[in-house]
XYZ file of C-alpha atoms in Angstrom:
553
model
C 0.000 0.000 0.000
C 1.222 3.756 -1.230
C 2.381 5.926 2.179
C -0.089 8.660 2.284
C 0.991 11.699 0.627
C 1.986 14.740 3.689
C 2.597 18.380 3.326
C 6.583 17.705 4.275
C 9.132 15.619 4.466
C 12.393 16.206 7.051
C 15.243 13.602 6.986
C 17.011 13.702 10.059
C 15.370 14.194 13.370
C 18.638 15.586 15.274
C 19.117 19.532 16.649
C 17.661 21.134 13.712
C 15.082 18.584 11.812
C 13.576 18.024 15.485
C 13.114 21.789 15.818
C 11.726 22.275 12.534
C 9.276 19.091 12.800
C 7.922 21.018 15.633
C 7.485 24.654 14.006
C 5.653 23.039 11.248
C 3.701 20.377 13.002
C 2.012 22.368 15.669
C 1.066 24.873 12.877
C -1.230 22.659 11.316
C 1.136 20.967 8.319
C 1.196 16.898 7.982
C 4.974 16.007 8.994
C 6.931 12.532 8.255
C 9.754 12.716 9.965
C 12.857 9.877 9.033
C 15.201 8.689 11.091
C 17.782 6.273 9.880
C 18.227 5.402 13.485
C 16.325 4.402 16.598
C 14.715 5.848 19.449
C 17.221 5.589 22.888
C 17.178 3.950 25.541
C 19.474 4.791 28.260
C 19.066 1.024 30.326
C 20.328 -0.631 26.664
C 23.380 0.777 27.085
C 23.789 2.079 30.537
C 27.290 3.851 31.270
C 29.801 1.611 29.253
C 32.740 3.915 28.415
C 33.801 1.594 25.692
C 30.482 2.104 23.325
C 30.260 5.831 24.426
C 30.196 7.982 21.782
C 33.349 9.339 22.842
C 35.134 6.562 22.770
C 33.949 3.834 20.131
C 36.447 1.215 20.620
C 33.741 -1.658 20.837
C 31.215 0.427 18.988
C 28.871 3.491 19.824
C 26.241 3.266 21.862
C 23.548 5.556 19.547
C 24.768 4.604 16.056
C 25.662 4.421 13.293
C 26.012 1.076 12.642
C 29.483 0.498 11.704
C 28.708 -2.406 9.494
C 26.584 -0.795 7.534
C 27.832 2.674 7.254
C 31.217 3.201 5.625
C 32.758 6.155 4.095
C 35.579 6.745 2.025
C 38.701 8.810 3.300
C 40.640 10.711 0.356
C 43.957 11.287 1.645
C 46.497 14.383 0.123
C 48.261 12.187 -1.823
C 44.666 10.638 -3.744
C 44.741 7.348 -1.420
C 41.349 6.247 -0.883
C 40.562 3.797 2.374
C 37.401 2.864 3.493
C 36.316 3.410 7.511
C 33.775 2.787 9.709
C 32.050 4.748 12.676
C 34.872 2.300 14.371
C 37.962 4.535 13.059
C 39.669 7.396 13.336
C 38.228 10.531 11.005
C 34.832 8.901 10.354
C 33.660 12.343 11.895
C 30.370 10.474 12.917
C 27.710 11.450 15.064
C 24.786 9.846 16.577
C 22.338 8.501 15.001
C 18.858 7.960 16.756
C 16.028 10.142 17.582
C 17.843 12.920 19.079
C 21.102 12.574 17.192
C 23.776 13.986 18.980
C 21.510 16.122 21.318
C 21.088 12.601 23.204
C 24.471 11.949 23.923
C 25.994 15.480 23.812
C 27.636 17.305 27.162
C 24.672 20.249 26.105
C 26.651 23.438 26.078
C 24.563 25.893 24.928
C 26.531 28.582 23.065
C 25.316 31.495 21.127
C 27.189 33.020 18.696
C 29.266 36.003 19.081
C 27.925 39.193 16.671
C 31.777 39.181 15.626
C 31.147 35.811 14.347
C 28.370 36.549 11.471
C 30.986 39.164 9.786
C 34.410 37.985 9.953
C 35.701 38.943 6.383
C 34.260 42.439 7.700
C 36.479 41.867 10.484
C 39.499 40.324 9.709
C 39.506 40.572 5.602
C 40.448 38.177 2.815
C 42.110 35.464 4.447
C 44.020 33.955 1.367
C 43.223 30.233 0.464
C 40.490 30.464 2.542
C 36.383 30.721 1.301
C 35.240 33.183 4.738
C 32.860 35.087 4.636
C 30.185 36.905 6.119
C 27.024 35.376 7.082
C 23.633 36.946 5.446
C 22.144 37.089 8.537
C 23.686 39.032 11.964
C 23.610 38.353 15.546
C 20.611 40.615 15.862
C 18.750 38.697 13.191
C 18.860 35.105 15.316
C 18.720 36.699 18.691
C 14.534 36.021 19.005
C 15.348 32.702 18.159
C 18.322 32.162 20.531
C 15.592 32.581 22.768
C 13.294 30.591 21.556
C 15.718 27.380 21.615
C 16.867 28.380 25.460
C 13.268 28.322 26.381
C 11.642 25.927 24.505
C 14.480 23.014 24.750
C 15.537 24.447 27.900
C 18.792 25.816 28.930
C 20.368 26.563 32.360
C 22.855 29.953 32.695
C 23.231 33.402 33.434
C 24.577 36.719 32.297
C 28.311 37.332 34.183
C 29.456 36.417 30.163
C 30.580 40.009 29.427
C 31.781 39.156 25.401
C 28.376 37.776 24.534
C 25.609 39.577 22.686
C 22.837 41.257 23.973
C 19.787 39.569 25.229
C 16.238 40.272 25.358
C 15.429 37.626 28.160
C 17.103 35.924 30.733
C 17.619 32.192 30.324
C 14.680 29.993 31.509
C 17.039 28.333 34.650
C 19.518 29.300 36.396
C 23.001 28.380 36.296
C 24.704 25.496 37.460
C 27.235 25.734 40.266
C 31.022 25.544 40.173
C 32.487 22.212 41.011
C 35.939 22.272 43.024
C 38.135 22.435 39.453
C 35.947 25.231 38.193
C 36.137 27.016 41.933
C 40.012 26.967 41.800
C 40.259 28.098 38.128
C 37.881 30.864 38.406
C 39.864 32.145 41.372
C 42.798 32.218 39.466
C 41.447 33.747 36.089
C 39.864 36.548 38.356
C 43.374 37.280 39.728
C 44.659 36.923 36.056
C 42.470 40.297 34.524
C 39.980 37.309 33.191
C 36.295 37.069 33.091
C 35.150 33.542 34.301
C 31.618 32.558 34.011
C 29.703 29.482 34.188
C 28.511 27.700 30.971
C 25.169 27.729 29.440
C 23.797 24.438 29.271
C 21.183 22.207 27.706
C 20.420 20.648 30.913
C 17.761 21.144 34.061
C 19.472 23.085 36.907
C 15.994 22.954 38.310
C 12.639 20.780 37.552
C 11.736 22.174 33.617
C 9.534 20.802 31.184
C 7.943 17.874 33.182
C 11.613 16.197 34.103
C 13.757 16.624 37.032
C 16.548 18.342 37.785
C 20.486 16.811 36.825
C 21.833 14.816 39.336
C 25.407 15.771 38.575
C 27.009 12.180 37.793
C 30.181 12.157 36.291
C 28.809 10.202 32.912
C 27.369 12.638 31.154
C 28.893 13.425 27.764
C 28.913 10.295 24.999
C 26.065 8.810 27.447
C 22.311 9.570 27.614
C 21.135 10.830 30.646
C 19.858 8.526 33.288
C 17.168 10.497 34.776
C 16.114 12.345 31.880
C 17.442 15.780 32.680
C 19.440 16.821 29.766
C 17.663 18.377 27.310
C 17.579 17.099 23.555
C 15.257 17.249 20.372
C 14.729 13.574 21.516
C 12.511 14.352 24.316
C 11.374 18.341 23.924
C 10.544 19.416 20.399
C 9.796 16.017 18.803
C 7.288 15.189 21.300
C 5.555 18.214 21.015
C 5.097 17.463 17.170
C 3.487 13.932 17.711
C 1.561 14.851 20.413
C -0.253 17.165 17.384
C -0.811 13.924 15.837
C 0.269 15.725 12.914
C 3.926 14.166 13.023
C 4.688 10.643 12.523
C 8.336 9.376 12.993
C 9.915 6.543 11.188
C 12.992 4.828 12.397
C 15.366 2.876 10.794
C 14.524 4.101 7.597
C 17.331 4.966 5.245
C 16.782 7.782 3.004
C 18.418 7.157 -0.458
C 17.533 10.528 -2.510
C 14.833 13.112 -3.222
C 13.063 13.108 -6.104
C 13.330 15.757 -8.215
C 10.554 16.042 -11.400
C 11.552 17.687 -15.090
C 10.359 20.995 -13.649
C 12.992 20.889 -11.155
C 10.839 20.423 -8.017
C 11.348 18.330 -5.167
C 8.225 15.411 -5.280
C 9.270 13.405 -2.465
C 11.754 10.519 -1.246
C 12.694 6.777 -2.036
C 13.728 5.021 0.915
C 14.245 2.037 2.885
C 12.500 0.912 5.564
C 13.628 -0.387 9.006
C 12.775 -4.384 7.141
C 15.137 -3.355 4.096
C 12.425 -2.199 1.583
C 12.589 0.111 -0.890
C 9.881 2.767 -0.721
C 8.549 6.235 -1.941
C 7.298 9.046 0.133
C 5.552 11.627 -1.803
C 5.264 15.622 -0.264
C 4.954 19.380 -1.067
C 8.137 19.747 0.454
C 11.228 18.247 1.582
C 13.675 19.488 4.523
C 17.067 17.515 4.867
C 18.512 17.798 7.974
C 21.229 14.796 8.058
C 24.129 16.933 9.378
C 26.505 18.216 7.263
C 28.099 14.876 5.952
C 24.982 12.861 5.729
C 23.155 15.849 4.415
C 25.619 16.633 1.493
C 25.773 12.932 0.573
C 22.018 12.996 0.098
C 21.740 15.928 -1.788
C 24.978 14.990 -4.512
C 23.347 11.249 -4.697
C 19.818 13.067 -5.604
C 20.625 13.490 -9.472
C 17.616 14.439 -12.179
C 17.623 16.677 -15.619
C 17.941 19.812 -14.102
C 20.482 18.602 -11.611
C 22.583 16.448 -13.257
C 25.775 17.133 -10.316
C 23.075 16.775 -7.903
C 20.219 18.578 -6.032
C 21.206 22.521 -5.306
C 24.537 21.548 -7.056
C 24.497 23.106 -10.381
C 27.226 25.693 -8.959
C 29.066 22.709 -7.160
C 29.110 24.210 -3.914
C 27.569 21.245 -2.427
C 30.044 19.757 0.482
C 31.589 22.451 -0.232
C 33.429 24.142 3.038
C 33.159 21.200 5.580
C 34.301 22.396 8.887
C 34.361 21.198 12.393
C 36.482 22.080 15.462
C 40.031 21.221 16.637
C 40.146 21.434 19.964
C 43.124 22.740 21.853
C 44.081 23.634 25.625
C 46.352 22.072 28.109
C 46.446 19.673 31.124
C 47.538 20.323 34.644
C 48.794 18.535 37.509
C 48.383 19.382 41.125
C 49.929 18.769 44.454
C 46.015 18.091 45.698
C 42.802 16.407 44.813
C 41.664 19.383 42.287
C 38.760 17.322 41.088
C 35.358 16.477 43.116
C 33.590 14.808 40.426
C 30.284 16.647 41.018
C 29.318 16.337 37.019
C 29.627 16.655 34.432
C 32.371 18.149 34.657
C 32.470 20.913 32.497
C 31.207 24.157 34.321
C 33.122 27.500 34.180
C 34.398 29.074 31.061
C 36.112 32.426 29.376
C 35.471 34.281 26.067
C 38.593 36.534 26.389
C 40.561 35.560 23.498
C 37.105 34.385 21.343
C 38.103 37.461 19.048
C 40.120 40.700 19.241
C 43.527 38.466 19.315
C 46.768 40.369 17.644
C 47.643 38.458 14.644
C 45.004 36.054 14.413
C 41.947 35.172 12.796
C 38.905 34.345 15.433
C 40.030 32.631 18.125
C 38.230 30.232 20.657
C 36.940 30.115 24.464
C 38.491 27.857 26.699
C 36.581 26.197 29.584
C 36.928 23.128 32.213
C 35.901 19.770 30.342
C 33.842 16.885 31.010
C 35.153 14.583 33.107
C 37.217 11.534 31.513
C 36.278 8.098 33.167
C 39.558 5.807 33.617
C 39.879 4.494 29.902
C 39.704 7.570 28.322
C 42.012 9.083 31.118
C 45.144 6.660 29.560
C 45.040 9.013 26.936
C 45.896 12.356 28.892
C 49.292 11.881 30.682
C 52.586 13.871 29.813
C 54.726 12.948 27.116
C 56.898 10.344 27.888
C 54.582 8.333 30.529
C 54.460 4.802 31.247
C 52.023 3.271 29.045
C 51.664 -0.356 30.758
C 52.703 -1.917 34.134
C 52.974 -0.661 37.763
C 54.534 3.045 36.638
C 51.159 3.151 34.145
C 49.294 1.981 37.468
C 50.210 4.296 39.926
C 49.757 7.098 37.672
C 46.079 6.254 36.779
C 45.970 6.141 41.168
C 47.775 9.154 41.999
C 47.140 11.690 39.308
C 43.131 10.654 38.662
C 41.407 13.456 41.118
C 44.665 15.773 40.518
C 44.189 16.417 37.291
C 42.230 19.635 35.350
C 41.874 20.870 31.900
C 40.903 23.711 30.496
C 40.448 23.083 26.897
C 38.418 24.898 23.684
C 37.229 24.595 20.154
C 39.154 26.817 17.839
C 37.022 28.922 14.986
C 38.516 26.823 11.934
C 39.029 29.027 8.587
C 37.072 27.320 6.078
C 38.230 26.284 2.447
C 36.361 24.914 -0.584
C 38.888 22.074 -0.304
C 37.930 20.586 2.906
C 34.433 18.689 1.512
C 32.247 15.799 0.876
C 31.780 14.067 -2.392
C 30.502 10.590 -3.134
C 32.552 7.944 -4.039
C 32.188 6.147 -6.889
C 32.846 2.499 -6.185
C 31.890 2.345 -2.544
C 28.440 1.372 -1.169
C 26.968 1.073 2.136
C 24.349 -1.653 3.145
C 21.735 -0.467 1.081
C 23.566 -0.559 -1.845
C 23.528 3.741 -1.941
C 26.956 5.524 -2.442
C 28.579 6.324 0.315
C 30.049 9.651 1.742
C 34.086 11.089 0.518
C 35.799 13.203 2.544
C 38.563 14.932 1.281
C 40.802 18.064 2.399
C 42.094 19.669 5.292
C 42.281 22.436 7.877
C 43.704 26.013 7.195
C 46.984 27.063 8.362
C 45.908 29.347 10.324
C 43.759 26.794 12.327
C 47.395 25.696 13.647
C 48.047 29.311 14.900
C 45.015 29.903 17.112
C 45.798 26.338 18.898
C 49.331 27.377 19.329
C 48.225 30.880 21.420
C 45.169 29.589 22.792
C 47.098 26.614 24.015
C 49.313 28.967 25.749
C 46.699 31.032 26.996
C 45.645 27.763 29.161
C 49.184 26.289 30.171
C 49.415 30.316 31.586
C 46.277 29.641 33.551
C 46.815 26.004 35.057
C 50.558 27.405 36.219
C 49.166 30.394 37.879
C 46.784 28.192 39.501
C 49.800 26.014 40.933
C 49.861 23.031 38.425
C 52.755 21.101 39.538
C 53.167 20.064 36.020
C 51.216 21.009 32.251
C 51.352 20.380 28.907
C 49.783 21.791 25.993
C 46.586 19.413 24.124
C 48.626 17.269 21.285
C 52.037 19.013 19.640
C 52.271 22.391 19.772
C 51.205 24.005 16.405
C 50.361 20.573 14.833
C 47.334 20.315 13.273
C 46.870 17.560 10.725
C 45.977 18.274 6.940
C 42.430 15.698 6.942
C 38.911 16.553 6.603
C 37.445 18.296 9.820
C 33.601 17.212 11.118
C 33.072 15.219 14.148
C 30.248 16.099 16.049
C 30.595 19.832 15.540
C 30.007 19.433 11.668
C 29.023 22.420 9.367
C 28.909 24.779 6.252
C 28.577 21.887 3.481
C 25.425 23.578 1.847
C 26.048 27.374 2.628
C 23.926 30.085 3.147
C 24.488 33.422 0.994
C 22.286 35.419 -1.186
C 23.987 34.555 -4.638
C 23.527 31.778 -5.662
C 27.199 31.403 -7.462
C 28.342 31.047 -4.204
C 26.255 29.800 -1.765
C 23.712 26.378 -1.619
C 21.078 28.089 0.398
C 19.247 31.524 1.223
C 19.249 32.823 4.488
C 15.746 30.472 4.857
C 17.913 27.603 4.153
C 16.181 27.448 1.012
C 17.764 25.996 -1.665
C 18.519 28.092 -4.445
C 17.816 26.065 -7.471
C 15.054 24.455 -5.826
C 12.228 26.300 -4.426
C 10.432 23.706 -2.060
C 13.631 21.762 -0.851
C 14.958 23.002 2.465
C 18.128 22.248 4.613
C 17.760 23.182 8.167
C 21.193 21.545 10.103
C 24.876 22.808 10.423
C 25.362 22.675 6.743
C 24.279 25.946 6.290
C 26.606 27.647 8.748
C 28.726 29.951 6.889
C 31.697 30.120 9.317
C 31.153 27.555 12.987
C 32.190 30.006 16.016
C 34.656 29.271 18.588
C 31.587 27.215 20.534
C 29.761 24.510 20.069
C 27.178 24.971 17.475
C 24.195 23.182 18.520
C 21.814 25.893 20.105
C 22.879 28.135 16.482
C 21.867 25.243 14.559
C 18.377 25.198 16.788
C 17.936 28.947 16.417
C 18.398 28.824 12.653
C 16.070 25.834 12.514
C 13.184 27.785 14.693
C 13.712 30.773 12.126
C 13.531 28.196 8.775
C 10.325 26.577 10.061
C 8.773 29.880 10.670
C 9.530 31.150 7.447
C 8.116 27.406 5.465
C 4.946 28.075 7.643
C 4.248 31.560 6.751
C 5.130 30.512 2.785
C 4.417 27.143 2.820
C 0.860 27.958 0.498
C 3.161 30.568 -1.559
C 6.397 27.676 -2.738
C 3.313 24.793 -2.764
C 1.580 26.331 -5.383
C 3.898 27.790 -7.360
């Protein structure tokens, strides 16, 4: 039997298609929602560090499947090797009902206003593709709200580099731990500005669910008692409780049909038994993150689109960017850690912009907390690796440890990018996703200062011993992504340069929509998520008010 025919289709139901599933659902339009993955369930995977999404090394908790979802890896020199979700520079994230908003650590960044113009700033940046955004600070700020009050976010307004607000946050913020304590001490005496960090997480009863009980599993888990705050269990509900949204997991999305007049008709698809389906709409909204999302659109070939859908200008996976993360590691004469969770708590914005010499910047702030596998991984250089040296370490240095660590604002380039590989194709039989590219240059020089902003901090704090995150100034030439993904279908206002309008519109095609961190022009010194929600609250508003408009033209 034909699937009944609905007024839109979103693939993806992470940070952005959630939000947008939502807008358009409670407004009175007929939503499928598709979900290649399933819905969570913490007790199915309880706290296992070694299928966290952090760590991977016996597989990942909330997907992808690694046997069924390879990608290709184009290395410098042309090499292509295939990977799974198992490997290093898959760049995965989640997939499930919730996406990475299940299994995230929630910080809940906006933007800074210097980040929507930083050619205006900073100028050509050669071998680089930056640019300003079409849209400013000013332009998202309603919706910043929105996402803090509708998903739910906990913080307060001692931040004094952020943008102006209309309206507090919805909860307060959380307190310091002892790490966060003893750093902000220190960053006061230092001429900083310390402040705790926004979060997607219940400092107080919100929304029906309780308040976080501070464990120390937090980030790469789901939360046990429901407290942190995803599309998973805010947004998405909302939408089915309309009963005008219907989710469908484990469905694979193949491509989007696009007729001879060069509008988008619907999807073919797999469903969670392995058959091949169609889903016919007025409208179609990808939201697969920027990987998944650029795959779709290049393997979505017709007449009028012959490089793919929106590609005509091959822009598409264009500009992939993530975040290297840099910072340093001290060591303390004392127990510096308490590990009241999740860790992460205090942060600063002083060298976000404004930094002599460089391009952006980053904030730095104290990090999750690493449970004992991961914690292996974070010793000087030099350290015993095995055996009763390795031992004693892992005793003595566990609650003595802090980091203050940050994602740097990469410089994007229309090098670093998806394609779709040729030969290679995943268990479906549908061509899989190519990365291929690197970071910019200058990428290496904000880690080297921002790195030494933080070893400067941990000493004057009385670190006993600290070392920079990685080498010094080393940051590899290969495809950026992870879970901080972004700016493979960008927005602009020409065409010639840009996938999307500032609607997330697609250019070429008038009733196919992207609405996830593909359409980020540049990706912040912050995690993106509540950016990607705000721009997804301000795309479904605008389908809504012109959904009657693009359907009947």
């Amino acid at each position: 039997m034909a699937n009944k025919h609905v007024n839109v289709i979103i693939v993806g139901a992470g940070a952005g298609g959630g939000v947008i599933a939502k807008e358009l659902a409670v407004n009175g339009l007929s939503v499928i929602l598709f979900e290649r993955g399933e819905w969570p369930v913490y007790d199915k995977n309880a706290n296992d560090e070694l299928i966290s999404q952090r760590i991977q090394e016996l597989g990942n908790a909330f997907g992808p499947d690694w046997k069924r979802n390879p990608r290709v890896l184009i290395s410098p020199d042309g090499k292509r090797t295939t990977i799974t979700p198992a490997n290093g520079g898959y760049n995965h994230n989640a997939a499930c009902v919730g996406s990475g908003t299940v299994s995230y650590g929630g910080m809940a960044w906006r933007f800074m206003p210097e980040d929507f113009k930083l050619k205006s700033i900073y100028g050509h940046v050669e071998g680089s593709s930056l640019e300003d955004w079409p849209v400013t600070y000013d332009d998202l700020e309603p919706y910043y709200e929105k996402a803090e009050w509708e998903i739910g976010v906990s913080g307060d307004e001692t931040n004094p580099f952020a943008g102006p607000r209309n309206r507090p946050y919805p909860m307060p913020a959380f307190e310091y731990n002892r790490e966060a304590r003893h750093l902000s001490e220190t960053c006061k005496k230092m001429g900083l500005h310390p402040f705790p960090i926004p979060m997607l997480r219940n400092s107080i009863p919100y929304n029906g669910r309780p308040r976080c009980i501070r464990n120390r599993t937090c980030v790469g888990f789901a939360c046990p008692v429901d407290a942190k705050n995803g599309t998973q269990n805010t947004v998405i509900p909302v939408a089915m409780k309309t009963g005008n949204c219907e989710v469908k997991t484990g469905c694979m999305v193949a491509n989007i049909i696009i007729d001879e007049k060069g509008r988008a008709r619907g999807v073919e698809y797999f469903d969670s038994k392995g058959n091949g389906k169609t889903q016919t709409a007025d409208m179609v909204v990808v939201a697969g993150a920027a990987t998944e999302t650029a795959r779709l659109l290049l393997n979505s070939k017709s007449k009028l689109h012959p490089n793919g859908a929106g590609n005509n200008n091959d822009w598409v996976g264009r500009n992939l960017q993530g975040h290297v993360y840099t910072g340093a590691t001290g060591l303390f004469d004392f127990d510096i850690l308490d590990l009241t969770g999740p860790g992460a708590t205090m942060a600063i914005c002083d060298f976000n912009h404004h930094n002599p010499g460089l391009v952006g910047g980053g904030m730095l702030c104290t990090e999750f907390f690493q449970l004992p596998y991961a914690f292996t991984g974070n010793r000087p250089s030099g350290s015993a690796r095995w055996g009763k040296e390795h031992k004693d370490y892992q005793r003595k240095y566990y609650y003595r440890s802090a980091r203050l660590h940050g994602p740097v604002q990469e410089i994007p380039n229309f090098d670093s990018r998806i394609t779709v590989d040729p030969t290679v194709k995943d268990y479906w039989g549908i061509p899989v996703a190519a990365m291929s590219g690197g970071r910019h240059p200058l990428d290496r020089d904000n880690c080297i200062f921002l790195s030494s902003k933080a070893v400067e901090i941990l000493k004057e704090a009385g670190a006993v011993q600290v070392w920079p995150r990685g080498i010094p100034g080393k940051v590899s030439y290969s495809p950026s992504g992870g879970q901080h993904q972004a700016g493979t279908c960008r927005m602009g206002n020409d065409p010639k340069t840009s996938v999307v309008n500032p609607f997330g519109q697609i250019h070429e095609i008038e009733n196919l929509f992207v609405a996830d961190g593909s359409v980020l022009v540049t990706n912040g010194g912050f995690n993106p998520v509540l950016t990607i929600m705000a721009i997804a609250y301000r795309t479904g508003e605008y389908i809504v008010k012109n959904f009657n408009s693009i359907k009947s033209s």
